[in-house]
XYZ file of C-alpha atoms in Angstrom:
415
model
C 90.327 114.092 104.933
C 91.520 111.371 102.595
C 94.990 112.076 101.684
C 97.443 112.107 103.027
C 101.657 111.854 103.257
C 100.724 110.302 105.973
C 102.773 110.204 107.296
C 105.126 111.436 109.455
C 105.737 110.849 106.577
C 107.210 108.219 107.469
C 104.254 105.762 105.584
C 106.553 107.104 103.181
C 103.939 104.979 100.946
C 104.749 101.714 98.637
C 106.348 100.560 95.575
C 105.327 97.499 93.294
C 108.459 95.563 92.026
C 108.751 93.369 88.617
C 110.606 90.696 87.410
C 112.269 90.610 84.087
C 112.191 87.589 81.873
C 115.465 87.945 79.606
C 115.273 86.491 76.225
C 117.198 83.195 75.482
C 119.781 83.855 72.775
C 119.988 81.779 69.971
C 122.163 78.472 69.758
C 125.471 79.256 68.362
C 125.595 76.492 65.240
C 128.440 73.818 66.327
C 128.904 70.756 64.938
C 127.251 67.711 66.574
C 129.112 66.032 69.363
C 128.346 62.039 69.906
C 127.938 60.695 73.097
C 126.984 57.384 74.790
C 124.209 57.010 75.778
C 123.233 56.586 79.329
C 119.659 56.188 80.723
C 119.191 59.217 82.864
C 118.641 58.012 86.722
C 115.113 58.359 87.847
C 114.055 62.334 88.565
C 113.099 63.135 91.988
C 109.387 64.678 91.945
C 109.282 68.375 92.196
C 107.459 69.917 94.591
C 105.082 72.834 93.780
C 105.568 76.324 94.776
C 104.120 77.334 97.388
C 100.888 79.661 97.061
C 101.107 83.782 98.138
C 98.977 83.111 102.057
C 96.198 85.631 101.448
C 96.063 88.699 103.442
C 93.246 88.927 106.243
C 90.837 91.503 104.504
C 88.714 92.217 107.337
C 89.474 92.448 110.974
C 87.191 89.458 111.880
C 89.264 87.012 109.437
C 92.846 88.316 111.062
C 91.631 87.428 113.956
C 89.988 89.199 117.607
C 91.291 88.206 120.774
C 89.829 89.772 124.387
C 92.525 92.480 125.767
C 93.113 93.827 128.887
C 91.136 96.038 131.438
C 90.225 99.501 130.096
C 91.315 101.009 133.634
C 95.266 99.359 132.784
C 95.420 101.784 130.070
C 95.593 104.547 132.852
C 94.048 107.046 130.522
C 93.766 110.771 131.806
C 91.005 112.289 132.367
C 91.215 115.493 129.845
C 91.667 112.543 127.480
C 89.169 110.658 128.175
C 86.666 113.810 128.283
C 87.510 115.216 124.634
C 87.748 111.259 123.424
C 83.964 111.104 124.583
C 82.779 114.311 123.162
C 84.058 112.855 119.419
C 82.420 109.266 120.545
C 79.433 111.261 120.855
C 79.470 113.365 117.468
C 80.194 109.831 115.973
C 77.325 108.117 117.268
C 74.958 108.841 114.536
C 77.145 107.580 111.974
C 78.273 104.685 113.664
C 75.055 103.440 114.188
C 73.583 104.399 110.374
C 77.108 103.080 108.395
C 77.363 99.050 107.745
C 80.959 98.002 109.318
C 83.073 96.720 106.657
C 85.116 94.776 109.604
C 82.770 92.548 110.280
C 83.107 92.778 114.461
C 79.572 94.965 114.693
C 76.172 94.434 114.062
C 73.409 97.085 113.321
C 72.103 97.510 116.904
C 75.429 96.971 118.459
C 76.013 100.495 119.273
C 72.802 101.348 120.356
C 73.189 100.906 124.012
C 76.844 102.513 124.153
C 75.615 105.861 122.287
C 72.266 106.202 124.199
C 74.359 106.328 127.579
C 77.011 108.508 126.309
C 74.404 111.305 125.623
C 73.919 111.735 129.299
C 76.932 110.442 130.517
C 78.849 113.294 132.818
C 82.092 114.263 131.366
C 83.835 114.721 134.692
C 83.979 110.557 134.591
C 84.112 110.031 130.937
C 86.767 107.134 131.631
C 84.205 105.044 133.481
C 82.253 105.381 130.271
C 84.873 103.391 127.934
C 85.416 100.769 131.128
C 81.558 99.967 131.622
C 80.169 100.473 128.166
C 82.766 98.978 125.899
C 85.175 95.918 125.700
C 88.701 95.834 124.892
C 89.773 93.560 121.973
C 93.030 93.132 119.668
C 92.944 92.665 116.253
C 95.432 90.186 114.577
C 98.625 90.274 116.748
C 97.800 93.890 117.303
C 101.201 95.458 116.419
C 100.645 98.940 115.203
C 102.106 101.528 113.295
C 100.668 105.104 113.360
C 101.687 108.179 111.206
C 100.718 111.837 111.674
C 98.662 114.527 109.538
C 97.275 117.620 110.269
C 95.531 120.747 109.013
C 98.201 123.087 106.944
C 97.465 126.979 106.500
C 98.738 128.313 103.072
C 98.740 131.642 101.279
C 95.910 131.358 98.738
C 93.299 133.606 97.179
C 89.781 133.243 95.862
C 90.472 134.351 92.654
C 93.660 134.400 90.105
C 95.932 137.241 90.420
C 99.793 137.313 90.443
C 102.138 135.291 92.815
C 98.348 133.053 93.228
C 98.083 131.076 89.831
C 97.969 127.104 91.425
C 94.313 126.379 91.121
C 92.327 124.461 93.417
C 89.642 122.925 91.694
C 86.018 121.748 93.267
C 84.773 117.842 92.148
C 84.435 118.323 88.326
C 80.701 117.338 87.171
C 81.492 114.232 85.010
C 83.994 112.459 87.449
C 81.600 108.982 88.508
C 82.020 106.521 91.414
C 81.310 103.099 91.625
C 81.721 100.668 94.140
C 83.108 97.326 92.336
C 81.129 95.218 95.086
C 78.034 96.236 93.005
C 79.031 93.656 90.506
C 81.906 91.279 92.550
C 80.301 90.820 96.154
C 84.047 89.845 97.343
C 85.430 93.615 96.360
C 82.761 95.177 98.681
C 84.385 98.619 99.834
C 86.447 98.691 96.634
C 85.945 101.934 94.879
C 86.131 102.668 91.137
C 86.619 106.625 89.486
C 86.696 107.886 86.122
C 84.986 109.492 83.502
C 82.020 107.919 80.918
C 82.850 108.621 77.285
C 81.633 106.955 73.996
C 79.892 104.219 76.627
C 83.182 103.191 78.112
C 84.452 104.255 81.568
C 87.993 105.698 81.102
C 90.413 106.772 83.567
C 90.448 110.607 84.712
C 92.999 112.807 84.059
C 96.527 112.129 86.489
C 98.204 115.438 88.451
C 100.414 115.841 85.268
C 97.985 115.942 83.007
C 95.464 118.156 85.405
C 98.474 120.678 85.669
C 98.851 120.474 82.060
C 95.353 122.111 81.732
C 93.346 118.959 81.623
C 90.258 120.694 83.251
C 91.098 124.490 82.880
C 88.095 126.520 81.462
C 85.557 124.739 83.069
C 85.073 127.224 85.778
C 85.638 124.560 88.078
C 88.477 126.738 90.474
C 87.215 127.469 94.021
C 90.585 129.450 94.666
C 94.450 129.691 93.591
C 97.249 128.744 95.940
C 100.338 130.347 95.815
C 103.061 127.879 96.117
C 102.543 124.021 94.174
C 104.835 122.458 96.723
C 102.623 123.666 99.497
C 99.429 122.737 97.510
C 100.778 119.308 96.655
C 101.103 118.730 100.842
C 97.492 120.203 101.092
C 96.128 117.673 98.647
C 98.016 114.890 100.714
C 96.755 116.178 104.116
C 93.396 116.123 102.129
C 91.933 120.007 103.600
C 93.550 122.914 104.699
C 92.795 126.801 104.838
C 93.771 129.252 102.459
C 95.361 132.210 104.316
C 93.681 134.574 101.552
C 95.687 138.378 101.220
C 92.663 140.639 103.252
C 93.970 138.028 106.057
C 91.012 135.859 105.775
C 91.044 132.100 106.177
C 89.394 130.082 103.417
C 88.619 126.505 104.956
C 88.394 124.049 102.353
C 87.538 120.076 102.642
C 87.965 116.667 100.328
C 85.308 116.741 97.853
C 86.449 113.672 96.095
C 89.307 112.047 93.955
C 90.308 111.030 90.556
C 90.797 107.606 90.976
C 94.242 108.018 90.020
C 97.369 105.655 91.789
C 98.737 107.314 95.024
C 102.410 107.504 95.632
C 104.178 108.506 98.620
C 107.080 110.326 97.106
C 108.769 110.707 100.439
C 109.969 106.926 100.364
C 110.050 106.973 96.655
C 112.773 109.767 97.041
C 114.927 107.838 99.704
C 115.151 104.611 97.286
C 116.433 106.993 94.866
C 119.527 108.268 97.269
C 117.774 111.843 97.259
C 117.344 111.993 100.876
C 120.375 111.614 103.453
C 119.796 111.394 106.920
C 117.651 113.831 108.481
C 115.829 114.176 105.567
C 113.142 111.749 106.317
C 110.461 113.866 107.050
C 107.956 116.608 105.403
C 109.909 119.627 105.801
C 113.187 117.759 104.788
C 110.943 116.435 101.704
C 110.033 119.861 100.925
C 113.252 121.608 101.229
C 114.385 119.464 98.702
C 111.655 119.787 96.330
C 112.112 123.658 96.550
C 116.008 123.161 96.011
C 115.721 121.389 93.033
C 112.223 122.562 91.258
C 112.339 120.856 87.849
C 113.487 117.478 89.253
C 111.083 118.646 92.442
C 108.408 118.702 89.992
C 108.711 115.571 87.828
C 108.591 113.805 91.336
C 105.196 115.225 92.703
C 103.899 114.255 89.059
C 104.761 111.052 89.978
C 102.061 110.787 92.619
C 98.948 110.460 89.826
C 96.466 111.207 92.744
C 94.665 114.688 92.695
C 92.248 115.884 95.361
C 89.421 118.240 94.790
C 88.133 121.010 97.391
C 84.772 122.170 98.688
C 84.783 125.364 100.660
C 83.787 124.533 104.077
C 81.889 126.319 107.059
C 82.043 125.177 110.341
C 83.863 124.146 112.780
C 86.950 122.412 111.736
C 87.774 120.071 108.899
C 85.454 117.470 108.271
C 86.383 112.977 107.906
C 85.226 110.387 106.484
C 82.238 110.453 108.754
C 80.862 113.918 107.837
C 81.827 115.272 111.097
C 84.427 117.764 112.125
C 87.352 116.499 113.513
C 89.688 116.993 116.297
C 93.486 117.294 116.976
C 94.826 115.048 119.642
C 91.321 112.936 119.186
C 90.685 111.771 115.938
C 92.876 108.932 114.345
C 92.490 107.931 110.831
C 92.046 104.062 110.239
C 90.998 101.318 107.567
C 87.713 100.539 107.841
C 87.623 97.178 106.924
C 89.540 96.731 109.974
C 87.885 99.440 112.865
C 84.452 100.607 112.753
C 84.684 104.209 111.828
C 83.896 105.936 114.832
C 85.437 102.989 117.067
C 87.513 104.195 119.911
C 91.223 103.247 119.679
C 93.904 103.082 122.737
C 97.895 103.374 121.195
C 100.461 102.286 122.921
C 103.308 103.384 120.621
C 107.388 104.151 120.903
C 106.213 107.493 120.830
C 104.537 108.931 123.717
C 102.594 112.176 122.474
C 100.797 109.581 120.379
C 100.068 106.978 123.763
C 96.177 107.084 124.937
C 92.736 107.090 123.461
C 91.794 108.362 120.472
C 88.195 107.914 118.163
C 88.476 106.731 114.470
C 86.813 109.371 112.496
C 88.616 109.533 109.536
C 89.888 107.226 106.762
C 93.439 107.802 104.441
C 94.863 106.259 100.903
C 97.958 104.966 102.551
C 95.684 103.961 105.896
C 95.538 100.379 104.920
C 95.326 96.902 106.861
C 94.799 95.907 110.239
C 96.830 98.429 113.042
C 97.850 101.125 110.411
C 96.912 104.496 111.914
C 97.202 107.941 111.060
C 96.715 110.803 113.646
C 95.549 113.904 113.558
C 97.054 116.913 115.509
C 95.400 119.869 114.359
C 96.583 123.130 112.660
C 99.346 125.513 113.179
C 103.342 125.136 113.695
C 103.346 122.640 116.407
C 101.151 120.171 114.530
C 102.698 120.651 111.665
C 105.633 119.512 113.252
C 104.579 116.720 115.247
C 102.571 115.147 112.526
C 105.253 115.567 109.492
C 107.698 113.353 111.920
C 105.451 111.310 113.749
C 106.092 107.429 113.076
C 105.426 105.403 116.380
C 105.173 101.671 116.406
C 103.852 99.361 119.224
C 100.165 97.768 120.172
C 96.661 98.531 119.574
C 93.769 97.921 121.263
C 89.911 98.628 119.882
C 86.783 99.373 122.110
C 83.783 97.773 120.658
C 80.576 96.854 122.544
C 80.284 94.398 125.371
C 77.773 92.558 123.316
C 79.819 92.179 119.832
C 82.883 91.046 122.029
C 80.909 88.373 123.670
C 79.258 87.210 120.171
C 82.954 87.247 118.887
C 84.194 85.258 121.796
C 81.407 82.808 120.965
C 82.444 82.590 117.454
C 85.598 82.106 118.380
C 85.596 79.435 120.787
C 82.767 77.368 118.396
C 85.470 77.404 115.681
C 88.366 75.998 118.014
C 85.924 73.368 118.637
C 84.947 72.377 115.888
């Protein structure tokens, strides 16, 4: 479910600043001025400016420190049973995918996922506090946003008040991964299109609207609202409430490579949102109050997301597996082994407690950065278009990898 306006929207996403060089104006012609002479008192050296400190791109380089007992946590046990059941579904993955954080080692999950199989779910807590360690990542101060699964009037095929398409992955859109050629951008994905033997950039959401890839029989359905589209394609799936009454599940079938842009904080810089306002209804009452301006702003966001119909039960994450409100959190993988359970302790307590990375998000980058996932329907939208909670987090990892990390650690403040 890559997406997303994540974001309680409170990620209300980033902007890049530049710097200006003016242009020195020319010398105004004066007649010369004699002076005496004086020899100019020795300079004192100048010091260099100081380098940019490099971010920590993995967990293991910001750092892992032991936390506390699982059992201080004090997770419930309804919690503990549905965060075991995802653990479970996860297993597979977790076990198959190469951790881009650096704290796991094939094998390393091998004990924890053969146990949970059989483990009874009546003392799923016991499972996290025998199988698994407790560890912090950098200073482990956390910030979590909120998404969910929206529900919006859509139909399979064009008719009137239903003329928004939603298009499937088109054919010629090509992935790379740039740590094919540059071992140090590992993870780092490239997308666009090969033409004449170059590969260019794929069409942006203004361009796609435009009619960039219309009559390529590439629409799965039409939608009938864009602002509630453009929030689908952030969220990254959704159902189509189709006109029979029929729900239409669809799921991220890819990207165009294209810049993300939260417009939420975008639109606060710019004095369009007052108080209140800071959240995704507020962001969408405004857009529908003022379409034209409404609609240069969503263009702004370059980012498009294509659909696959889905069947199933519920949407699917990054790890191919259907995920679950209250349970799955989205996270940076470079920084938490997808399918990695994850205890919050935020200022907001209907995000507190254990949840299971399953997921990944645009604007879920960096160590601590969380976005969680509530489900479908009214009360999730709610909760997740308003949810920003800060505070600490904790990762469970196996026994094993914590003591190898411990070992690694206390070799290097040795040394």
């Amino acid at each position: 479910m890559t997406r997303r306006f994540c974001a309680g929207l409170a990620a209300l996403a980033m902007l890049s600043a530049c710097t200006v060089v003016p242009t020195p104006r020319a010398p105004q012609h004066r007649p010369p001025v004699h002076h005496p002479v004086r020899p100019e008192p020795p300079r004192p050296p100048v010091a260099a400016p100081p380098t940019a400190e490099a971010k920590p791109a993995t967990a293991v380089e910001s750092g892992v420190q032991p936390g506390p007992a699982f059992a201080s946590f004090a997770i419930n046990a309804d919690a503990a049973r549905a965060a075991l059941a995802a653990f479970r579904l996860s297993c597979p993955g977790l076990q198959r995918r190469t951790d881009q954080s650096g704290l796991t080692r094939s094998g390393d999950w091998s004990q924890a996922c053969m146990q949970a199989t059989g483990w009874p779910d009546r003392d799923a807590a016991a499972f996290f506090a025998n199988q698994l360690a407790v560890v912090r990542i950098g200073d482990g101060r956390a910030y979590a946003t909120g998404y969910y699964e929206p529900e919006i009037a859509g139909s399979r095929t064009r008719a009137p008040g239903y003329d928004v398409p939603v298009y499937k992955r088109p054919p010629d859109l090509v992935e790379g991964d740039l740590g094919d050629f540059f071992p140090e951008m590992k993870g780092k994905k490239i997308r666009g299109k090969v033409q004449g033997g170059k590969l260019l950039p794929y069409p942006d959401r203004g361009q796609i609207e435009d009619g960039a890839l219309s009559g390529r029989a590439l629409e799965i359905g039409y939608a009938a609202d864009p602002v509630e589209f453009f929030f689908l394609q952030v969220q990254g799936s959704g159902r189509l409430r189709l006109p029979d009454g029929s729900v239409m599940r669809i799921g991220y079938d890819g990207q165009n490579g294209r810049e993300y842009v939260g417009i939420g904080k975008l639109m606060r810089d710019r004095g369009l949102l007052g108080p209140g306002q800071l959240s995704m209804q507020g962001v969408m009452a405004w857009l529908r109050a003022n379409p034209a301006e409404g609609d240069a702003i969503m263009r702004e966001n370059k980012s498009w997301i294509f659909f696959r119909e889905l069947t199933g039960a519920g949407p699917l994450g990054a790890m191919n597996v259907a995920v679950t409100g209250r349970v799955t959190v989205a996270a940076d993988p470079a920084f938490v082994p997808l399918g990695a359970p994850v205890v919050l302790q935020l200022d907001r307590p209907e995000a507190n407690g254990l949840w299971v990375a399953q997921d990944t998000g645009g604007a879920i980058k960096g160590a601590n950065r969380f976005d969680t996932f509530w489900g479908a329907g009214e009360q999730a939208r709610t909760i997740a278009g308003g949810m920003s909670g800060r505070g600490q987090a904790w990762l469970l990892i196996p026994r094993a990898a914590a003591a190898r990390l411990a070992e690694q650690r206390d070799s290097a403040a040795r040394s």
